[in-house]
XYZ file of C-alpha atoms in Angstrom:
330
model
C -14.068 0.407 -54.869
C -14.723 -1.043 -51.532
C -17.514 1.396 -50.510
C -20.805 0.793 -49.118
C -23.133 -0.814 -51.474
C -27.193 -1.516 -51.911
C -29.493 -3.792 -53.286
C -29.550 -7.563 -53.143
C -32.687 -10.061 -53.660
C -33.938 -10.352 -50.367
C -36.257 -13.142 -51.041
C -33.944 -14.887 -52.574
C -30.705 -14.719 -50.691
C -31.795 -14.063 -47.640
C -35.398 -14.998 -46.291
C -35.175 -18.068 -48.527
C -31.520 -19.881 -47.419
C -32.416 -18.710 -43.813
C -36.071 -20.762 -43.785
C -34.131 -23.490 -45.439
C -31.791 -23.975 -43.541
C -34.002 -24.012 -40.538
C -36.192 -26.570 -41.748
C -33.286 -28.640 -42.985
C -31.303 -28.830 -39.362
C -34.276 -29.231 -37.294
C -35.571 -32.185 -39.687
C -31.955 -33.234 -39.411
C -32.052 -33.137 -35.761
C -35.432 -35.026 -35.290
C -33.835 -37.707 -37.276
C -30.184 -37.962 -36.181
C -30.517 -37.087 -32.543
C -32.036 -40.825 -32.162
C -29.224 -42.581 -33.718
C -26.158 -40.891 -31.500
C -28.679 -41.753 -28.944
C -28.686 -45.729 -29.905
C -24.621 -45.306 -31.352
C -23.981 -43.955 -27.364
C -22.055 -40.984 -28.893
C -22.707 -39.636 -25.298
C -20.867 -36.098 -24.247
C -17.727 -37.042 -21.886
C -17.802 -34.584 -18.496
C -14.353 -33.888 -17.246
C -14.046 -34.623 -13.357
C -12.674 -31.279 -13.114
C -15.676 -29.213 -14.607
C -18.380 -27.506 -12.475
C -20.585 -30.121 -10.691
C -23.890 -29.448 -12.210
C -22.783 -30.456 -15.639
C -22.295 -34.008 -14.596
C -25.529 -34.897 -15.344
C -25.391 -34.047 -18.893
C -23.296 -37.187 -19.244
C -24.198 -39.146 -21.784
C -26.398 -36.500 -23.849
C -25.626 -36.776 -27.528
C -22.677 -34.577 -29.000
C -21.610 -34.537 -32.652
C -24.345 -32.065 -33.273
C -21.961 -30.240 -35.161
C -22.969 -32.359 -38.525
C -26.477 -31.074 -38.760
C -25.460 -27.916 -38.904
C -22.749 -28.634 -41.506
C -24.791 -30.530 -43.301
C -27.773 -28.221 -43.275
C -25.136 -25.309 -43.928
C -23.386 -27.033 -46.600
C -26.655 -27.928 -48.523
C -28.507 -24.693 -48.992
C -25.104 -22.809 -49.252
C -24.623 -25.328 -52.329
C -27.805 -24.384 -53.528
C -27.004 -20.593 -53.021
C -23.757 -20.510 -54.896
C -25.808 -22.706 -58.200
C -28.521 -20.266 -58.166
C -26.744 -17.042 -57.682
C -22.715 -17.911 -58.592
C -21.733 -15.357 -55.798
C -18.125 -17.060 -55.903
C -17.409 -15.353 -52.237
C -19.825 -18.017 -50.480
C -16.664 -20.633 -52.249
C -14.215 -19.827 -49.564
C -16.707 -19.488 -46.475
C -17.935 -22.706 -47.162
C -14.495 -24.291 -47.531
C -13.220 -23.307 -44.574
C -16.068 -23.907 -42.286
C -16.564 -27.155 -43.650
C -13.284 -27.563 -43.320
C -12.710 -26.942 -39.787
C -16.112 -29.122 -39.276
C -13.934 -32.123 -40.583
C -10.960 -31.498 -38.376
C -13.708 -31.225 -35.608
C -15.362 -34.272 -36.632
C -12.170 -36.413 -36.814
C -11.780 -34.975 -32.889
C -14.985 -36.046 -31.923
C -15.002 -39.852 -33.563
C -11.416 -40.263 -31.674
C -13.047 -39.149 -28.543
C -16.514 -41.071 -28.838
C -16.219 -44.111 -31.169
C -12.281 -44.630 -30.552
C -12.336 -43.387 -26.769
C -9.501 -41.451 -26.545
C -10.725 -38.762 -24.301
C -8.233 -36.378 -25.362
C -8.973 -36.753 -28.743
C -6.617 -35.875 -31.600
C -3.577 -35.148 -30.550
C -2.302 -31.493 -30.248
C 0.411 -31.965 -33.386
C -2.723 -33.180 -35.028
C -5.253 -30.552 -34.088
C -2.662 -27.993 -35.439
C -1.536 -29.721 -38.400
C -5.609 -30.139 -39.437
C -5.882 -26.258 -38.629
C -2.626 -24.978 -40.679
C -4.260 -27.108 -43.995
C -8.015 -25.799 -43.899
C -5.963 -22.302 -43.174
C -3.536 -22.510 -45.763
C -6.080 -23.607 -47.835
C -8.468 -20.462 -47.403
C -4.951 -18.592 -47.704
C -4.633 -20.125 -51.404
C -8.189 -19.185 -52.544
C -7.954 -15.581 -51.502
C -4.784 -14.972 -53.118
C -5.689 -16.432 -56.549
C -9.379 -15.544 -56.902
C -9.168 -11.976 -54.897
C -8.571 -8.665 -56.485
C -5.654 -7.004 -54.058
C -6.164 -9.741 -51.638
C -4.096 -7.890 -49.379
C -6.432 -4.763 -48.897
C -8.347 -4.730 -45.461
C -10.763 -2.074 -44.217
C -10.008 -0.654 -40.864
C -12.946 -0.176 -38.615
C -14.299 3.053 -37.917
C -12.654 4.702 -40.740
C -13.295 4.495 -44.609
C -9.174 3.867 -44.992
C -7.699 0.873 -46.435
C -4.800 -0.797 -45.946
C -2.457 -3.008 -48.051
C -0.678 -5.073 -45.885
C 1.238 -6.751 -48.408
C 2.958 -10.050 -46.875
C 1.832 -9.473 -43.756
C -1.896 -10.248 -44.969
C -1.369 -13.538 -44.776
C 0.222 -13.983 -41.312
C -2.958 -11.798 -40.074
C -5.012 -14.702 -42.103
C -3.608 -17.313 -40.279
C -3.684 -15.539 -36.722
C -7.119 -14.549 -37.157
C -8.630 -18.092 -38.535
C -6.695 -19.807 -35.770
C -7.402 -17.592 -33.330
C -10.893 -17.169 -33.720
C -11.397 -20.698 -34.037
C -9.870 -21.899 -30.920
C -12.543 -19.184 -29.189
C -15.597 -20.440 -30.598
C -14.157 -23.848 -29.439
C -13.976 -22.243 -25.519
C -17.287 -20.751 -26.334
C -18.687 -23.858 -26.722
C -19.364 -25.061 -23.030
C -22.854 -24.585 -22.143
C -26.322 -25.349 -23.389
C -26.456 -22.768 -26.472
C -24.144 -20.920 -25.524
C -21.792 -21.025 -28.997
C -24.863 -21.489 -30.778
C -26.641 -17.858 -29.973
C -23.340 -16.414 -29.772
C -22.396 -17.346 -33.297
C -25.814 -16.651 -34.976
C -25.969 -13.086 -33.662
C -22.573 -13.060 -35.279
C -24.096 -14.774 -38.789
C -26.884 -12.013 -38.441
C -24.063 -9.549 -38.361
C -22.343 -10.585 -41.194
C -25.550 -11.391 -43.404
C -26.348 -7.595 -42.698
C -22.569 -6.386 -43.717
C -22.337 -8.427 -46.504
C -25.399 -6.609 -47.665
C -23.887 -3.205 -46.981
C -20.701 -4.288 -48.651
C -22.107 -5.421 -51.919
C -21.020 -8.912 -51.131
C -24.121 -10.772 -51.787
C -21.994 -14.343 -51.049
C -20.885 -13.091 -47.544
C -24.801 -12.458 -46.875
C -26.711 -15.111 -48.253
C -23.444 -17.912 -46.770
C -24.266 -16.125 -43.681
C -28.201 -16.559 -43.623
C -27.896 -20.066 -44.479
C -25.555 -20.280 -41.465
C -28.244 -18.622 -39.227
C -30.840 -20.240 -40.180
C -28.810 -23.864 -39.132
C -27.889 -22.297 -36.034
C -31.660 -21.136 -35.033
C -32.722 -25.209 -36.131
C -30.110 -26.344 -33.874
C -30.699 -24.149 -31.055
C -34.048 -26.007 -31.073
C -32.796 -28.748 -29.569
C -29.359 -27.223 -28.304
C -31.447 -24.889 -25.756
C -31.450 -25.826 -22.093
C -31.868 -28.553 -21.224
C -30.033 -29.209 -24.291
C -31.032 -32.888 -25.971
C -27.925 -32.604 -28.089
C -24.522 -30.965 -27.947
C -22.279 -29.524 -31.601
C -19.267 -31.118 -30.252
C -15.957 -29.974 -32.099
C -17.570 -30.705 -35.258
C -19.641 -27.506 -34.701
C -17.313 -25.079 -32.794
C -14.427 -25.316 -35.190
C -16.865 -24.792 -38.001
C -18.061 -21.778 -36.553
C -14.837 -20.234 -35.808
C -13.604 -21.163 -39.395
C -17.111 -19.622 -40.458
C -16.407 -16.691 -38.940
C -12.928 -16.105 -39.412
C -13.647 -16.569 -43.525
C -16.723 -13.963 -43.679
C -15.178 -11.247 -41.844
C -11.712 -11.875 -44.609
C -13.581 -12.164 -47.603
C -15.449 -8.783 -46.535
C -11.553 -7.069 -46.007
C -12.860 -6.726 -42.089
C -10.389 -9.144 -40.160
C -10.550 -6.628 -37.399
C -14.127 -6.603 -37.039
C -13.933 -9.967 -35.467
C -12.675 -8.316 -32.046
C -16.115 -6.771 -31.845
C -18.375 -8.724 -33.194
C -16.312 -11.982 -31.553
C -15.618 -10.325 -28.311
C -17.208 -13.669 -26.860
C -14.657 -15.898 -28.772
C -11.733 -13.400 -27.393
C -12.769 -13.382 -24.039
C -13.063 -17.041 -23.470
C -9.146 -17.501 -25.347
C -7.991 -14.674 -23.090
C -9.888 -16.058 -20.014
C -8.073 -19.711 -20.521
C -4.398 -18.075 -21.251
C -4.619 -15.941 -18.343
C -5.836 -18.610 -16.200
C -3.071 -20.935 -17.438
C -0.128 -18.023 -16.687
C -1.419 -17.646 -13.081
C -1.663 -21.170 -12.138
C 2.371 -21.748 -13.622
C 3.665 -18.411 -12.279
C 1.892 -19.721 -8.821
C 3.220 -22.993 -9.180
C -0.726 -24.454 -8.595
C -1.453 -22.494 -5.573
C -3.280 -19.528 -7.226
C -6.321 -19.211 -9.979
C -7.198 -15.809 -11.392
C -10.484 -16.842 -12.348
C -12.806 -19.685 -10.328
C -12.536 -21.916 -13.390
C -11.711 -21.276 -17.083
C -12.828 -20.443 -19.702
C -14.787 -17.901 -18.065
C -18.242 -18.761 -18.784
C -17.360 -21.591 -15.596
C -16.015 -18.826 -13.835
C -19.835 -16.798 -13.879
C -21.651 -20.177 -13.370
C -19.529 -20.924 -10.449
C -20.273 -17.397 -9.068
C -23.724 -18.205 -8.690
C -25.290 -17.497 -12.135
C -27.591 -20.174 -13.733
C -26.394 -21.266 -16.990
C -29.487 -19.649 -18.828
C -28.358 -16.625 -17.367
C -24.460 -17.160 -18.387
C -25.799 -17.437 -22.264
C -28.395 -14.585 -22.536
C -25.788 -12.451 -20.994
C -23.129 -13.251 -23.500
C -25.666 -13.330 -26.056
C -27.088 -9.834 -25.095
C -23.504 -8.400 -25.017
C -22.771 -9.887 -28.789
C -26.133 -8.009 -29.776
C -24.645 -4.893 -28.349
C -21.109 -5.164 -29.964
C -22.603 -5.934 -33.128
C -24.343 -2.125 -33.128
C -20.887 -1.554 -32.428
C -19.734 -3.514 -35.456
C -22.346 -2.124 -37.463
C -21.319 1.722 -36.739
C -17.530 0.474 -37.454
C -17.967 -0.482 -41.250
């Protein structure tokens, strides 16, 4: 029942909604990344951050919408043409989180608030979109409860439990592609090795919606990277990193694999671990100590010497690896 599977339209549900996509965002980008230019939604640099990113003050952020939109559209299109129901819930939830993102960024940029929403309402945004993928998955899943484990062909019905796990794993993983997201394409290669991973389980699994959901994600993230690359003419913002997280935290449930995402996300972990442990030492020390030179710990390599190119295609090379990982654990 929830063996390995072949055969999907690879025209159609893949090559097509990642080309798509592509062309969508970067068209997208060409056109918006003047007007957040001319609105002055400028990034804000925290004093505190590493000294080379002060110039970037000022570059466009809010990036995150052309890759929702672009996302949104051809996945749209992909669930009209092909009804795979499972792209639904993907879709929901990264769009979603994009909103709750978005409503961050306009508090920080247009209302000037530099903290942005407030923590009671970051969570409260979270615990909806959450509780909201939690819904879907109980009434339009078959044994909703049943996750793979990795490495093994054994199953597991969790029964309650499932949907604590749901809400540890969406929230978790979202709040590391939000640390992720810190230097020129940095969450943006991350997260589309990560789409590439899931558009290839999906196709393993038999679920078609996981894989063509996941192209069309891909193919946004390679249009943005475009123009996200060092030197980056445009940041995602929150907007994008809490749509990726909530991307990625919905394909990996919908495919029973809520595990996975400690591979395949080992970047999203290491930044959330990286900022907790850096947060412990600093109380326990009363200020006098850091564990790492600055948090999350992409800052930490940068300030060790390592150019920020060389920060992101290290983290991007080590997601390739642990997704042959992820790949031998389905």
């Amino acid at each position: 029942m929830f063996g390995l599977q072949s055969g999907i339209d690879i025209k159609r549900d893949i090559a097509f909604p990642v080309l798509s996509a592509f062309l969508v965002c970067v068209i997208l980008c060409k056109i918006m990344i003047p007007v957040l230019h001319r609105l002055k939604f400028g990034q804000y640099i925290r004093e505190e951050g590493p000294e080379a990113h002060k110039k970037k003050a000022g570059t466009p952020t809010m990036g995150g919408i052309m890759i929702l939109m672009a996302y949104a559209a051809i996945s749209v299109v992909m669930f009209f043409w092909t009804n795979y129901t499972d792209v639904l819930p993907i879709l929901i939830t990264a769009g979603g989180y994009g909103l709750v993102g978005l409503a961050d960024d306009f508090t920080k940029i247009v209302l000037k608030r530099s903290e942005g929403l407030t923590p009671l309402q970051k969570m409260a945004g979270q615990f909806v979109v959450t509780a909201g993928l939690a819904v879907w998955m109980h009434f339009n899943v078959d044994d909703a409860t049943i996750i793979r484990l990795p490495f093994t062909d054994t199953t597991w019905n969790l029964g309650w439990f499932y949907y604590v796990l749901l809400f540890i794993t969406v929230i978790g993983t979202v709040n590391g592609s939000n640390f992720t997201d810190g230097l020129d394409g940095l969450a943006s290669s991350v997260t589309s090795v990560i789409a590439l991973f899931f558009m290839i389980a999906g196709t393993l699994y038999g679920n078609y919606g996981v894989s063509a959901a996941s192209a069309a994600m891909l193919g946004a993230l390679l249009g943005f990277l475009v123009f996200n690359c060092h030197p980056a003419k445009v940041f995602m913002g929150d907007t994008g990193s809490l749509m990726l997280g909530g991307y990625t935290a919905a394909a990996a449930l919908v495919l029973r694999q809520p595990f996975i995402i400690v591979f395949i996300a080992f970047i999203y972990l290491i930044e959330v671990i990286s900022v907790i442990i850096q947060v412990l030492v600093f109380k326990a020390t009363h200020g006098k100590r850091r564990f790492f030179r600055m948090a999350p710990i992409h800052h930490h390599f940068e300030l060790g010497g390592w150019e920020e190119t060389k920060v992101v295609t290290m983290f991007t090379i080590v997601t390739v690896l642990l997704m042959m990982v992820s790949l031998m654990a389905l």
